[in-house]
Short mmCIF file of N, CA, C and O in Angstrom, two decimals:
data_model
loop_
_atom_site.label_atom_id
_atom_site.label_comp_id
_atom_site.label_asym_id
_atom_site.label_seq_id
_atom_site.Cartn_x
_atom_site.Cartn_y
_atom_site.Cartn_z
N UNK P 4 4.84 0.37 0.75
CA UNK P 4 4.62 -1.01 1.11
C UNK P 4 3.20 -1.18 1.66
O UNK P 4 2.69 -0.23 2.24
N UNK P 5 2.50 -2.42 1.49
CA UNK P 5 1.34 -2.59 1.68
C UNK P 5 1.09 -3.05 3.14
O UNK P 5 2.22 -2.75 3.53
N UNK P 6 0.58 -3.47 4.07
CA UNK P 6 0.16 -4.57 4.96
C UNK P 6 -0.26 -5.63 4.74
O UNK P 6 -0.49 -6.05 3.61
N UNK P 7 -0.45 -6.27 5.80
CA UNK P 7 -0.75 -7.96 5.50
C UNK P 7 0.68 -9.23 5.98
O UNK P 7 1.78 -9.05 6.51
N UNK P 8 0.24 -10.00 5.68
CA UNK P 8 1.03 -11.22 5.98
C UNK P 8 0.77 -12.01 4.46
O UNK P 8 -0.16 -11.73 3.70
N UNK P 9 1.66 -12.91 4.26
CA UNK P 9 1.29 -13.91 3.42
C UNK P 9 2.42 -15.34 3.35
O UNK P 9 3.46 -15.40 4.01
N UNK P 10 2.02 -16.21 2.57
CA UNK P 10 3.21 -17.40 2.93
C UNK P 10 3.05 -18.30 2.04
O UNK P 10 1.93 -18.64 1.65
N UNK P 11 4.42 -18.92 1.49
CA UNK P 11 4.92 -19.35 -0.21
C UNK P 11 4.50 -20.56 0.48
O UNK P 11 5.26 -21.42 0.91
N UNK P 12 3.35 -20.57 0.56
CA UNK P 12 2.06 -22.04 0.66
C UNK P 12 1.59 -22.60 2.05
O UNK P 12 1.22 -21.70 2.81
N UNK P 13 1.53 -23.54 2.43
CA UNK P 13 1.16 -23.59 3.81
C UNK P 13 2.32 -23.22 5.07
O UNK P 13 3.52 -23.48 5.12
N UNK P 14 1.43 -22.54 6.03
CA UNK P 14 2.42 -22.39 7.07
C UNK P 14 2.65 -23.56 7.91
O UNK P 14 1.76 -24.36 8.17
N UNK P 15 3.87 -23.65 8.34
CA UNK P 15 4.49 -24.70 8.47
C UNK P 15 4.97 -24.46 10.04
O UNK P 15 5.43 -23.40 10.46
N UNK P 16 4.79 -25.52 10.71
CA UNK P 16 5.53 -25.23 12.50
C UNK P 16 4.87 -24.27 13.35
O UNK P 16 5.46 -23.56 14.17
N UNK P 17 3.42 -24.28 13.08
CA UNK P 17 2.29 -23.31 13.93
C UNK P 17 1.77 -24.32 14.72
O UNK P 17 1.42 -25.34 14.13
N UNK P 18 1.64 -24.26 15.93
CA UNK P 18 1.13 -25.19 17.09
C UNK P 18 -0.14 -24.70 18.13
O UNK P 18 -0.26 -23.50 18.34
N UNK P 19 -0.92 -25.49 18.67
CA UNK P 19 -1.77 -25.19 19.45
C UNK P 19 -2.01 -25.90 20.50
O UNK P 19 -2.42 -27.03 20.26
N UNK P 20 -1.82 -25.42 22.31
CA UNK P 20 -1.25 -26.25 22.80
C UNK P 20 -3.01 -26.53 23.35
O UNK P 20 -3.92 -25.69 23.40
N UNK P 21 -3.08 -28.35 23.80
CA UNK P 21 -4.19 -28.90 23.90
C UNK P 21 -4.25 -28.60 25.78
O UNK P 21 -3.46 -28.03 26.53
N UNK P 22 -5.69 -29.34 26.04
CA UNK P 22 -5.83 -28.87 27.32
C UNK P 22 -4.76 -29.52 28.26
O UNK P 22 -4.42 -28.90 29.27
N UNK P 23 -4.13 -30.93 27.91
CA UNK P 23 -3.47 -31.46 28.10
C UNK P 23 -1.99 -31.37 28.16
O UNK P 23 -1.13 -32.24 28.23
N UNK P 24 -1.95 -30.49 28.14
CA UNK P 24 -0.86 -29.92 27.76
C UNK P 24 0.20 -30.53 26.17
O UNK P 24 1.43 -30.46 26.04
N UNK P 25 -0.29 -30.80 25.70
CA UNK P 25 0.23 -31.51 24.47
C UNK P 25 -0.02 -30.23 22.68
O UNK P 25 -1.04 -29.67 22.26
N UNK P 26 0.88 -30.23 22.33
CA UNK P 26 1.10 -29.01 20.96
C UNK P 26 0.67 -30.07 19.98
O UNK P 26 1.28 -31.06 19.59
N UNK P 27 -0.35 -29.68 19.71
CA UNK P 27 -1.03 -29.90 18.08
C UNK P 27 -0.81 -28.98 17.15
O UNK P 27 -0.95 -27.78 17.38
N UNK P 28 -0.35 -29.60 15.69
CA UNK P 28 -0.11 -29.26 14.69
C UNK P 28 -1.95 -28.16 14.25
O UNK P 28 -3.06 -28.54 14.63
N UNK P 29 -1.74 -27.03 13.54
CA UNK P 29 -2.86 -25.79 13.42
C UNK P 29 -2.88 -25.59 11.77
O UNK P 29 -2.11 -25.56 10.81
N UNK P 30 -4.22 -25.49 12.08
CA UNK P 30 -4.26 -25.05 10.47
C UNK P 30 -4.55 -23.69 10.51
O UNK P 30 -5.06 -23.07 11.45
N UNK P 31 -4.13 -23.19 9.22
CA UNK P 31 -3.94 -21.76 9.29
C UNK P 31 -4.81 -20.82 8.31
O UNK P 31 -4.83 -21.25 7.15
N UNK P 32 -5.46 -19.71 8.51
CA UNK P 32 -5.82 -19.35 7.44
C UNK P 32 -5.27 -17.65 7.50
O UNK P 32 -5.28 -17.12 8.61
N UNK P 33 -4.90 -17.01 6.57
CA UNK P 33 -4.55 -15.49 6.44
C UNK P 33 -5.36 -14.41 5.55
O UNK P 33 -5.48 -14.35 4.32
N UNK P 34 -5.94 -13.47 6.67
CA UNK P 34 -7.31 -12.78 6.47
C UNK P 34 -6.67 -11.47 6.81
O UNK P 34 -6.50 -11.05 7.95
N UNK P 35 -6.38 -10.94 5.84
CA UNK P 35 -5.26 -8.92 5.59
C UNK P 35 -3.70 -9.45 6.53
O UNK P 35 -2.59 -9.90 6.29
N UNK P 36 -4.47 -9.05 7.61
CA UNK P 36 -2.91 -8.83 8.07
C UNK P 36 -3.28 -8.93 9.54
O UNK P 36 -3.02 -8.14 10.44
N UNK P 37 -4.09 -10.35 9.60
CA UNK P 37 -4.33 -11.59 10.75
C UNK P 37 -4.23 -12.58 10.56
O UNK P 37 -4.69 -12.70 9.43
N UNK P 38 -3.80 -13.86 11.03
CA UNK P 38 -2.81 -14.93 11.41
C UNK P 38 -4.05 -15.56 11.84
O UNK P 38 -3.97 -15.35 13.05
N UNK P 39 -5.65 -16.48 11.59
CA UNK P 39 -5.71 -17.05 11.84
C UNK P 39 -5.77 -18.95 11.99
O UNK P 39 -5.73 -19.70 11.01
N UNK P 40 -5.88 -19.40 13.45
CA UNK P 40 -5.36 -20.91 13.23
C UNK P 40 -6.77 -21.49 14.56
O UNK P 40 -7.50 -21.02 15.43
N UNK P 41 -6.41 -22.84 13.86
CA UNK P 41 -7.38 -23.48 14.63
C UNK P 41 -7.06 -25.07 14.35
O UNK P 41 -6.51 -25.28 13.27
N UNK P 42 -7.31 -26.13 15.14
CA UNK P 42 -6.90 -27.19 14.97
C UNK P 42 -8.40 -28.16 15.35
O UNK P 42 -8.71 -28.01 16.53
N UNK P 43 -9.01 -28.75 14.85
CA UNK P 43 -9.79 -30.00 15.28
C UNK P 43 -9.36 -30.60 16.99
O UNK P 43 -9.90 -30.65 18.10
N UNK P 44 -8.48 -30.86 16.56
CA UNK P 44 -7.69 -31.30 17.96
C UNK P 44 -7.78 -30.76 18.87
O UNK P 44 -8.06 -31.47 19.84
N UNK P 45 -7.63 -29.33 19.10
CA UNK P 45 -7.96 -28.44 20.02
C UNK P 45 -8.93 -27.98 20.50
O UNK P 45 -9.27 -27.10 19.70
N UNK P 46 -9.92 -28.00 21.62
CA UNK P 46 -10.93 -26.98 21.66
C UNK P 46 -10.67 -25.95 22.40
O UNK P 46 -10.73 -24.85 21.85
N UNK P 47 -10.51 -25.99 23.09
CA UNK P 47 -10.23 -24.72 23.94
C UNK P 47 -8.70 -23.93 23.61
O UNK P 47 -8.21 -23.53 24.67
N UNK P 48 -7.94 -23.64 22.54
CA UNK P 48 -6.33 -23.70 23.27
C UNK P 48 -5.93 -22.28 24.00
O UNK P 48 -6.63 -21.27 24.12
N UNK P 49 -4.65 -22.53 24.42
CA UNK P 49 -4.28 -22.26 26.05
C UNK P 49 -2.87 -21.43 25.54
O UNK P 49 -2.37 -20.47 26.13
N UNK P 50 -2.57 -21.81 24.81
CA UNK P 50 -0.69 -20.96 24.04
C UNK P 50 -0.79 -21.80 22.44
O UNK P 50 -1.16 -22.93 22.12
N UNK P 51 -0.22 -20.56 21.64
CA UNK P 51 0.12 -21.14 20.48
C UNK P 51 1.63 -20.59 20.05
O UNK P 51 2.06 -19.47 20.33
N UNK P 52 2.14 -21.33 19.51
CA UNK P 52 3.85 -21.42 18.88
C UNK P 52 4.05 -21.63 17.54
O UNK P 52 3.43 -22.41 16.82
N UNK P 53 5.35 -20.56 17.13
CA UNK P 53 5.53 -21.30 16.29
C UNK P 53 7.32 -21.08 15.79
O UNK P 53 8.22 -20.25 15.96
N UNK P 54 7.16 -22.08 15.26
CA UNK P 54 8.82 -22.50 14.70
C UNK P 54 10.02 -22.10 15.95
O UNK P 54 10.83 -21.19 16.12
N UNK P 55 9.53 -23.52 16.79
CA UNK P 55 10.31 -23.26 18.56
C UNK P 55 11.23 -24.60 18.20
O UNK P 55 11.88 -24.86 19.21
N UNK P 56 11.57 -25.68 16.99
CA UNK P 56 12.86 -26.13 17.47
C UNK P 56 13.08 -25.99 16.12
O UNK P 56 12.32 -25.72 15.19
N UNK P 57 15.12 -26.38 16.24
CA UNK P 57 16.15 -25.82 15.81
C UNK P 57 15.75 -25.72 14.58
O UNK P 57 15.03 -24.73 14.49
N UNK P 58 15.85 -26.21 13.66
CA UNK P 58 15.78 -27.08 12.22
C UNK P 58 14.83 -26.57 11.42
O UNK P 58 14.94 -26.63 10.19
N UNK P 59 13.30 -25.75 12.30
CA UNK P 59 12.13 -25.21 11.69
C UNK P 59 12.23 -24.30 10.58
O UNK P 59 12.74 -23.20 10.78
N UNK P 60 11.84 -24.58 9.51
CA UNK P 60 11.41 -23.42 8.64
C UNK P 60 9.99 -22.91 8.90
O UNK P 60 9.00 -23.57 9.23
N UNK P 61 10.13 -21.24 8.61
CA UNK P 61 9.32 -20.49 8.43
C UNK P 61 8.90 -19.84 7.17
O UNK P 61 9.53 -19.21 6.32
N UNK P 62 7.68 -20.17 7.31
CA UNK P 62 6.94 -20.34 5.90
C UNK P 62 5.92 -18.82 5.63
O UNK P 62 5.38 -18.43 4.59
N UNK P 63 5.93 -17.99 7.51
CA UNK P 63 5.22 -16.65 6.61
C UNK P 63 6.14 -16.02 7.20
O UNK P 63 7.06 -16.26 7.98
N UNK P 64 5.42 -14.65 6.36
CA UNK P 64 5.86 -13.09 5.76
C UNK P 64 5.62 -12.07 6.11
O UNK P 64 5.66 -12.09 7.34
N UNK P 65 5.34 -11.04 5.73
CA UNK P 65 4.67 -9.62 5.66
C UNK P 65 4.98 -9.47 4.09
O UNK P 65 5.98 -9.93 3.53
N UNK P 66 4.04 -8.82 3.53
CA UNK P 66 3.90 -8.55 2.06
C UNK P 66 5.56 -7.25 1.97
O UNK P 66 5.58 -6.44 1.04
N UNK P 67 6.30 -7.25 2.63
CA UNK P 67 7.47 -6.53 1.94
C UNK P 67 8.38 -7.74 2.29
O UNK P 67 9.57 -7.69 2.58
N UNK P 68 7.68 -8.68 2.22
CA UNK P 68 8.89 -10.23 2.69
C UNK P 68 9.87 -10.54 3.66
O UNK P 68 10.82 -11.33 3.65
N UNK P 69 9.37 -9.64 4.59
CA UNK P 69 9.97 -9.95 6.19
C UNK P 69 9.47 -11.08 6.55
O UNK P 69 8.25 -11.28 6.59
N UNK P 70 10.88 -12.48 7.06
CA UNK P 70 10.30 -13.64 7.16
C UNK P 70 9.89 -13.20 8.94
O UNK P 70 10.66 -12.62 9.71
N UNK P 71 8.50 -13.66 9.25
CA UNK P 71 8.41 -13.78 10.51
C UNK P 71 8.88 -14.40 11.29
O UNK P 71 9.13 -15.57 11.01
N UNK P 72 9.30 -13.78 12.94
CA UNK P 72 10.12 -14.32 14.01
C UNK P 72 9.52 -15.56 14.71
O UNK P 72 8.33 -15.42 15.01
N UNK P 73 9.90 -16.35 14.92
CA UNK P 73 9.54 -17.74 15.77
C UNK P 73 8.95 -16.82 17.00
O UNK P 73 9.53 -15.90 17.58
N UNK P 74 7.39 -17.44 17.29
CA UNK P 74 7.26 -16.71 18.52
C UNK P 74 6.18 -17.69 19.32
O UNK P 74 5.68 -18.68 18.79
N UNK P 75 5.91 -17.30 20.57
CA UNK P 75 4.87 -18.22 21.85
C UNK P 75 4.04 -17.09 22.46
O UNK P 75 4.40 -15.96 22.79
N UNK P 76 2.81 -17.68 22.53
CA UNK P 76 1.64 -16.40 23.10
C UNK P 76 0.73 -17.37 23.77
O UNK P 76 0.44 -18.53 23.46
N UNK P 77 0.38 -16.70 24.68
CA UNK P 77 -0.68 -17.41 25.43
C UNK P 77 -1.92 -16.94 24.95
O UNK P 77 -1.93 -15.89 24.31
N UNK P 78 -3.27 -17.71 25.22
CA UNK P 78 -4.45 -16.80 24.55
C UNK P 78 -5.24 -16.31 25.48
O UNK P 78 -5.32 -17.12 26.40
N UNK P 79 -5.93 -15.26 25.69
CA UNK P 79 -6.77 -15.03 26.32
C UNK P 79 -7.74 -15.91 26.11
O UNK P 79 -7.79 -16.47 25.02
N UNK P 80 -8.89 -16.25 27.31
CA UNK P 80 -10.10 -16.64 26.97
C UNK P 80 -11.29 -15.75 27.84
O UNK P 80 -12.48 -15.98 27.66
#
């Protein structure tokens, strides 16, 4: 099996939380087998999430098609 991530089109339910405390929708880009996101909306962000309510589909992977776990991280700055 190879490494990497990948996802059957855009990832979907990735968030970036604003200074305000408010979760903006992230755009995503996937570079080997790193996850990155960034939003206009955001400049600084503070925690990012993803697929935290019920109903969410998850849209990435790992190249042996393990769907990834809903998860919350704070960021360093």
């Amino acid at each position: 099996s190879k490494s990497g991530l990948c996802s059957n089109g855009n990832i979907e339910n990735l968030y970036l939380k604003d200074k305000d405390g408010e979760y903006k929708p992230a755009k995503t880009k996937i570079d080997g087998d790193e996850l990155l996101a960034w939003s206009p909306e955001v400049i600084s962000p503070a925690e990012i999430k993803m697929a935290f309510d019920n109903m969410d589909v998850i849209t990435l992977y790992n190249n042996d098609g393990f769907v990834a776990a809903p998860f919350y991280a704070e960021i360093d700055r």
